[in-house]
PDB file of C-alpha atoms in Angstrom:
ATOM      1  CA  MET A   1     -78.029   2.436  61.695  1.00 68.00           C
ATOM      2  CA  ILE A   2     -75.106   2.286  64.095  1.00 77.00           C
ATOM      3  CA  PHE A   3     -72.903   0.383  61.624  1.00 85.00           C
ATOM      4  CA  GLN A   4     -72.819   3.324  59.146  1.00 89.00           C
ATOM      5  CA  ASN A   5     -69.681   4.837  60.714  1.00 91.00           C
ATOM      6  CA  LEU A   6     -67.923   1.475  60.629  1.00 93.00           C
ATOM      7  CA  LEU A   7     -68.881   1.090  56.964  1.00 93.00           C
ATOM      8  CA  HIS A   8     -67.641   4.530  55.949  1.00 91.00           C
ATOM      9  CA  GLU A   9     -64.354   3.825  57.734  1.00 94.00           C
ATOM     10  CA  HIS A  10     -64.161   0.392  56.024  1.00 95.00           C
ATOM     11  CA  ASP A  11     -63.637  -1.092  59.501  1.00 96.00           C
ATOM     12  CA  VAL A  12     -64.098  -4.810  58.810  1.00 96.00           C
ATOM     13  CA  ASP A  13     -62.941  -5.909  62.265  1.00 96.00           C
ATOM     14  CA  GLY A  14     -65.235  -3.391  63.957  1.00 95.00           C
ATOM     15  CA  LEU A  15     -68.196  -4.657  61.915  1.00 96.00           C
ATOM     16  CA  LYS A  16     -67.445  -8.254  62.918  1.00 95.00           C
ATOM     17  CA  LEU A  17     -67.276  -7.292  66.610  1.00 94.00           C
ATOM     18  CA  PHE A  18     -70.501  -5.310  66.254  1.00 95.00           C
ATOM     19  CA  LEU A  19     -72.374  -8.240  64.641  1.00 94.00           C
ATOM     20  CA  ASP A  20     -71.032 -10.750  67.169  1.00 92.00           C
ATOM     21  CA  SER A  21     -72.070  -8.555  70.114  1.00 93.00           C
ATOM     22  CA  LEU A  22     -75.722  -8.161  69.102  1.00 93.00           C
ATOM     23  CA  PRO A  23     -78.487  -9.786  71.157  1.00 94.00           C
ATOM     24  CA  VAL A  24     -79.689 -13.019  69.537  1.00 92.00           C
ATOM     25  CA  ARG A  25     -83.104 -11.602  68.608  1.00 92.00           C
ATOM     26  CA  GLU A  26     -81.461  -8.735  66.639  1.00 93.00           C
ATOM     27  CA  LYS A  27     -78.571 -10.589  64.970  1.00 93.00           C
ATOM     28  CA  GLY A  28     -80.419 -11.685  61.839  1.00 93.00           C
ATOM     29  CA  SER A  29     -82.259  -8.488  60.974  1.00 94.00           C
ATOM     30  CA  VAL A  30     -79.271  -6.205  61.593  1.00 95.00           C
ATOM     31  CA  PHE A  31     -77.051  -8.433  59.453  1.00 96.00           C
ATOM     32  CA  GLU A  32     -79.648  -8.316  56.657  1.00 96.00           C
ATOM     33  CA  PHE A  33     -79.706  -4.495  56.773  1.00 95.00           C
ATOM     34  CA  LEU A  34     -75.898  -4.365  56.780  1.00 96.00           C
ATOM     35  CA  LEU A  35     -75.627  -6.766  53.855  1.00 97.00           C
ATOM     36  CA  ALA A  36     -78.278  -4.857  51.869  1.00 97.00           C
ATOM     37  CA  GLU A  37     -76.357  -1.621  52.424  1.00 97.00           C
ATOM     38  CA  LEU A  38     -73.066  -3.268  51.422  1.00 97.00           C
ATOM     39  CA  TYR A  39     -74.540  -4.486  48.133  1.00 97.00           C
ATOM     40  CA  ARG A  40     -76.100  -1.058  47.502  1.00 97.00           C
ATOM     41  CA  GLY A  41     -72.720   0.578  48.130  1.00 96.00           C
ATOM     42  CA  ASN A  42     -71.133  -1.836  45.645  1.00 97.00           C
ATOM     43  CA  GLY A  43     -73.418  -0.758  42.789  1.00 97.00           C
ATOM     44  CA  TRP A  44     -76.367  -3.158  43.025  1.00 97.00           C
ATOM     45  CA  LEU A  45     -80.024  -2.173  43.082  1.00 97.00           C
ATOM     46  CA  VAL A  46     -81.318  -3.782  46.271  1.00 98.00           C
ATOM     47  CA  GLN A  47     -84.676  -4.900  47.588  1.00 97.00           C
ATOM     48  CA  HIS A  48     -84.488  -5.930  51.244  1.00 97.00           C
ATOM     49  CA  GLN A  49     -87.411  -8.122  52.250  1.00 92.00           C
ATOM     50  CA  GLY A  50     -86.071 -10.326  55.043  1.00 77.00           C
ATOM     51  CA  GLY A  51     -87.910 -11.650  58.039  1.00 77.00           C
ATOM     52  CA  ARG A  52     -90.338 -14.500  58.484  1.00 78.00           C
ATOM     53  CA  GLY A  53     -92.129 -15.526  55.327  1.00 78.00           C
ATOM     54  CA  ASP A  54     -89.443 -14.229  52.959  1.00 86.00           C
ATOM     55  CA  ALA A  55     -89.397 -17.596  51.096  1.00 87.00           C
ATOM     56  CA  GLY A  56     -85.645 -17.899  51.597  1.00 87.00           C
ATOM     57  CA  ALA A  57     -84.877 -14.519  50.018  1.00 94.00           C
ATOM     58  CA  ASP A  58     -83.698 -11.866  52.469  1.00 96.00           C
ATOM     59  CA  ILE A  59     -82.291  -9.636  49.733  1.00 97.00           C
ATOM     60  CA  LEU A  60     -82.948  -9.432  46.003  1.00 98.00           C
ATOM     61  CA  LEU A  61     -80.187  -7.954  43.845  1.00 97.00           C
ATOM     62  CA  TYR A  62     -80.853  -6.300  40.498  1.00 97.00           C
ATOM     63  CA  HIS A  63     -78.146  -5.186  38.074  1.00 96.00           C
ATOM     64  CA  PRO A  64     -78.627  -1.519  37.044  1.00 96.00           C
ATOM     65  CA  LYS A  65     -78.645  -2.563  33.368  1.00 95.00           C
ATOM     66  CA  THR A  66     -81.539  -5.005  33.978  1.00 95.00           C
ATOM     67  CA  PRO A  67     -83.485  -3.366  36.825  1.00 97.00           C
ATOM     68  CA  SER A  68     -86.652  -5.407  36.354  1.00 97.00           C
ATOM     69  CA  THR A  69     -84.941  -8.820  36.561  1.00 97.00           C
ATOM     70  CA  VAL A  70     -83.643 -10.366  39.777  1.00 97.00           C
ATOM     71  CA  SER A  71     -79.960 -11.186  39.224  1.00 96.00           C
ATOM     72  CA  LEU A  72     -79.185 -12.836  42.548  1.00 96.00           C
ATOM     73  CA  ILE A  73     -81.112 -13.962  45.627  1.00 97.00           C
ATOM     74  CA  ILE A  74     -79.304 -13.498  48.947  1.00 97.00           C
ATOM     75  CA  GLN A  75     -80.035 -15.323  52.192  1.00 96.00           C
ATOM     76  CA  ALA A  76     -78.176 -13.908  55.213  1.00 96.00           C
ATOM     77  CA  LYS A  77     -77.220 -15.957  58.291  1.00 96.00           C
ATOM     78  CA  ASN A  78     -75.659 -14.447  61.406  1.00 94.00           C
ATOM     79  CA  HIS A  79     -75.190 -17.615  63.458  1.00 94.00           C
ATOM     80  CA  ALA A  80     -72.579 -17.974  66.203  1.00 92.00           C
ATOM     81  CA  LEU A  81     -71.125 -21.104  64.554  1.00 95.00           C
ATOM     82  CA  PRO A  82     -70.482 -22.147  60.945  1.00 97.00           C
ATOM     83  CA  LEU A  83     -73.607 -23.445  59.198  1.00 97.00           C
ATOM     84  CA  THR A  84     -73.832 -27.230  59.179  1.00 97.00           C
ATOM     85  CA  LEU A  85     -74.535 -29.386  56.141  1.00 97.00           C
ATOM     86  CA  ASP A  86     -78.168 -29.823  57.267  1.00 97.00           C
ATOM     87  CA  GLN A  87     -78.705 -26.083  57.845  1.00 97.00           C
ATOM     88  CA  THR A  88     -77.225 -25.315  54.432  1.00 97.00           C
ATOM     89  CA  ARG A  89     -79.308 -28.028  52.740  1.00 96.00           C
ATOM     90  CA  ILE A  90     -82.504 -26.568  54.259  1.00 95.00           C
ATOM     91  CA  GLU A  91     -81.655 -23.167  52.748  1.00 95.00           C
ATOM     92  CA  LEU A  92     -80.930 -24.759  49.357  1.00 95.00           C
ATOM     93  CA  ILE A  93     -84.300 -26.548  49.385  1.00 95.00           C
ATOM     94  CA  LYS A  94     -86.096 -23.289  50.303  1.00 95.00           C
ATOM     95  CA  PHE A  95     -84.349 -21.599  47.406  1.00 94.00           C
ATOM     96  CA  GLU A  96     -85.180 -24.322  44.885  1.00 95.00           C
ATOM     97  CA  GLU A  97     -88.801 -24.768  45.975  1.00 96.00           C
ATOM     98  CA  GLN A  98     -89.816 -21.253  47.045  1.00 95.00           C
ATOM     99  CA  SER A  99     -87.637 -18.275  46.169  1.00 96.00           C
ATOM    100  CA  ALA A 100     -86.370 -19.385  42.721  1.00 96.00           C
ATOM    101  CA  PRO A 101     -89.863 -19.860  41.232  1.00 96.00           C
ATOM    102  CA  LEU A 102     -91.292 -16.834  43.054  1.00 96.00           C
ATOM    103  CA  HIS A 103     -88.573 -14.434  41.855  1.00 97.00           C
ATOM    104  CA  LYS A 104     -87.766 -16.202  38.551  1.00 96.00           C
ATOM    105  CA  CYS A 105     -84.082 -16.385  39.436  1.00 95.00           C
ATOM    106  CA  GLN A 106     -81.753 -19.382  39.510  1.00 93.00           C
ATOM    107  CA  ASN A 107     -78.770 -17.645  41.165  1.00 94.00           C
ATOM    108  CA  PHE A 108     -78.568 -17.982  44.934  1.00 95.00           C
ATOM    109  CA  ARG A 109     -75.994 -16.866  47.486  1.00 96.00           C
ATOM    110  CA  LEU A 110     -76.006 -17.890  51.129  1.00 97.00           C
ATOM    111  CA  VAL A 111     -73.880 -15.517  53.225  1.00 98.00           C
ATOM    112  CA  ALA A 112     -72.988 -16.705  56.732  1.00 97.00           C
ATOM    113  CA  VAL A 113     -71.012 -14.464  59.088  1.00 96.00           C
ATOM    114  CA  ASN A 114     -69.154 -17.471  60.494  1.00 95.00           C
ATOM    115  CA  GLY A 115     -69.008 -19.487  57.280  1.00 96.00           C
ATOM    116  CA  PHE A 116     -69.819 -23.144  56.738  1.00 97.00           C
ATOM    117  CA  VAL A 117     -68.524 -26.519  57.881  1.00 96.00           C
ATOM    118  CA  SER A 118     -66.356 -28.124  55.201  1.00 94.00           C
ATOM    119  CA  GLU A 119     -68.912 -30.788  54.247  1.00 95.00           C
ATOM    120  CA  ALA A 120     -71.488 -28.073  53.436  1.00 94.00           C
ATOM    121  CA  GLN A 121     -69.219 -26.821  50.637  1.00 90.00           C
ATOM    122  CA  LYS A 122     -70.239 -29.760  48.443  1.00 89.00           C
ATOM    123  CA  LEU A 123     -73.676 -28.155  48.064  1.00 91.00           C
ATOM    124  CA  GLY A 124     -72.013 -25.522  45.879  1.00 83.00           C
ATOM    125  CA  GLU A 125     -72.551 -27.963  43.017  1.00 81.00           C
ATOM    126  CA  PHE A 126     -76.262 -27.073  43.080  1.00 82.00           C
ATOM    127  CA  ASN A 127     -75.945 -23.527  41.707  1.00 81.00           C
ATOM    128  CA  LEU A 128     -75.433 -22.217  45.216  1.00 90.00           C
ATOM    129  CA  LEU A 129     -72.779 -19.682  46.217  1.00 94.00           C
ATOM    130  CA  LEU A 130     -71.598 -20.213  49.796  1.00 96.00           C
ATOM    131  CA  ASP A 131     -69.776 -17.228  51.248  1.00 96.00           C
ATOM    132  CA  GLY A 132     -68.474 -16.402  54.682  1.00 96.00           C
ATOM    133  CA  TRP A 133     -66.759 -13.401  56.212  1.00 97.00           C
ATOM    134  CA  GLU A 134     -64.253 -13.095  53.338  1.00 96.00           C
ATOM    135  CA  HIS A 135     -67.150 -12.078  51.062  1.00 97.00           C
ATOM    136  CA  ILE A 136     -68.275  -9.414  53.534  1.00 97.00           C
ATOM    137  CA  ASP A 137     -64.664  -8.195  53.762  1.00 97.00           C
ATOM    138  CA  LYS A 138     -64.613  -7.826  49.954  1.00 96.00           C
ATOM    139  CA  LEU A 139     -67.917  -5.919  49.997  1.00 97.00           C
ATOM    140  CA  VAL A 140     -66.625  -3.573  52.714  1.00 97.00           C
ATOM    141  CA  SER A 141     -63.445  -2.922  50.698  1.00 95.00           C
ATOM    142  CA  GLY A 142     -65.498  -2.001  47.620  1.00 95.00           C
ATOM    143  CA  TYR A 143     -68.126  -0.016  49.536  1.00 96.00           C
ATOM    144  CA  ASP A 144     -68.505   3.395  47.887  1.00 95.00           C
ATOM    145  CA  PRO A 145     -72.161   4.467  47.767  1.00 94.00           C
ATOM    146  CA  GLU A 146     -71.317   7.944  46.446  1.00 92.00           C
ATOM    147  CA  SER A 147     -69.582   6.879  43.239  1.00 90.00           C
ATOM    148  CA  CYS A 148     -70.171   3.162  42.621  1.00 86.00           C
ATOM    149  CA  ILE A 149     -72.901   3.007  39.976  1.00 85.00           C
ATOM    150  CA  GLU A 150     -72.465  -0.571  38.764  1.00 87.00           C
ATOM    151  CA  PRO A 151     -71.319  -3.765  40.496  1.00 85.00           C
ATOM    152  CA  SER A 152     -68.100  -5.501  39.554  1.00 77.00           C
ATOM    153  CA  ILE A 153     -68.277  -8.743  37.601  1.00 64.00           C
ATOM    154  CA  GLU A 154     -70.138 -11.427  39.538  1.00 65.00           C
ATOM    155  CA  LEU A 155     -69.155 -15.073  39.193  1.00 54.00           C
ATOM    156  CA  PHE A 156     -72.322 -17.075  39.703  1.00 57.00           C
ATOM    157  CA  ALA A 157     -72.001 -20.642  40.971  1.00 52.00           C
ATOM    158  CA  HIS A 158     -71.494 -22.294  37.567  1.00 52.00           C
ATOM    159  CA  ASN A 159     -68.990 -19.574  36.545  1.00 55.00           C
ATOM    160  CA  ARG A 160     -67.092 -19.955  39.803  1.00 54.00           C
ATOM    161  CA  THR A 161     -66.846 -23.732  39.311  1.00 55.00           C
ATOM    162  CA  THR A 162     -65.336 -23.231  35.856  1.00 57.00           C
ATOM    163  CA  TYR A 163     -62.956 -20.566  37.162  1.00 56.00           C
ATOM    164  CA  GLU A 164     -61.739 -22.860  39.957  1.00 60.00           C
ATOM    165  CA  GLN A 165     -61.202 -25.670  37.425  1.00 61.00           C
ATOM    166  CA  ILE A 166     -59.098 -23.378  35.254  1.00 63.00           C
ATOM    167  CA  LYS A 167     -56.989 -22.233  38.218  1.00 65.00           C
ATOM    168  CA  ALA A 168     -56.386 -25.836  39.288  1.00 68.00           C
ATOM    169  CA  HIS A 169     -55.347 -26.935  35.794  1.00 63.00           C
ATOM    170  CA  TRP A 170     -53.020 -23.949  35.397  1.00 70.00           C
ATOM    171  CA  GLN A 171     -50.975 -25.331  38.265  1.00 78.00           C
ATOM    172  CA  GLU A 172     -50.040 -28.225  35.975  1.00 80.00           C
ATOM    173  CA  THR A 173     -49.911 -26.745  32.457  1.00 78.00           C
ATOM    174  CA  ASP A 174     -50.049 -23.546  30.395  1.00 76.00           C
ATOM    175  CA  HIS A 175     -52.956 -24.788  28.233  1.00 71.00           C
ATOM    176  CA  VAL A 176     -56.400 -25.492  29.643  1.00 72.00           C
ATOM    177  CA  ALA A 177     -59.635 -26.671  28.037  1.00 71.00           C
ATOM    178  CA  VAL A 178     -62.877 -26.506  29.973  1.00 64.00           C
ATOM    179  CA  VAL A 179     -66.095 -28.202  28.935  1.00 65.00           C
ATOM    180  CA  GLN A 180     -69.105 -26.513  30.452  1.00 58.00           C
ATOM    181  CA  ALA A 181     -72.809 -26.992  29.783  1.00 52.00           C
ATOM    182  CA  THR A 182     -74.195 -23.771  28.335  1.00 52.00           C
ATOM    183  CA  ASN A 183     -77.957 -23.999  28.611  1.00 48.00           C
ATOM    184  CA  GLN A 184     -80.324 -24.651  31.481  1.00 48.00           C
ATOM    185  CA  LEU A 185     -81.230 -28.091  30.222  1.00 47.00           C
ATOM    186  CA  LYS A 186     -77.529 -29.007  30.227  1.00 48.00           C
ATOM    187  CA  LYS A 187     -77.846 -30.722  26.837  1.00 47.00           C
ATOM    188  CA  GLN A 188     -75.362 -28.605  24.948  1.00 51.00           C
ATOM    189  CA  ASP A 189     -71.662 -28.343  25.817  1.00 54.00           C
ATOM    190  CA  THR A 190     -69.151 -25.675  24.912  1.00 56.00           C
ATOM    191  CA  LYS A 191     -65.411 -26.200  24.863  1.00 58.00           C
ATOM    192  CA  VAL A 192     -63.293 -23.202  25.754  1.00 58.00           C
ATOM    193  CA  PHE A 193     -59.512 -23.216  25.408  1.00 60.00           C
ATOM    194  CA  PHE A 194     -57.240 -20.959  27.432  1.00 62.00           C
ATOM    195  CA  THR A 195     -53.526 -20.370  26.987  1.00 61.00           C
ATOM    196  CA  ARG A 196     -51.469 -18.571  29.560  1.00 62.00           C
TER     197      ARG A 196
END
């Protein structure tokens, strides 16, 4: 693909210009291929299956230590504008009703080239990672297909929520306690104490 040179040069701005300049009918599929390659070059095992009828799962990510289990479902969006609350909600519903049961995975990331409107961010409470260009920038920075054999630590939606809570509390104090549900039925809580 034409974006390979831009990837190997880690040219984030060039990639953005390239994606923005594509004809509308090619924008989605090219972005899916780019994103699949970025994840592959960051140590993930990748199955690209995008297109119509993908059940809301353009890319399936597998950790090399658990290659038969889907770790994360990716839906890629290369829209000219940030995704609205309604557009984001539609993707969340597709994930919950179609791709999660089909792939037996509860971790979902929606990656939009131009991000999301602020009100769409509230949907992150539903085990949904919402990432814009800053996520792609991070993937480009870590892109090393020759030597990267395992992905860096991934904060899934519930982990990211806890992490953000800790960061916010550390602005006020040096001691933080976080209560987080630990099982899928959310019936059991764990208290974790951090001291800086």
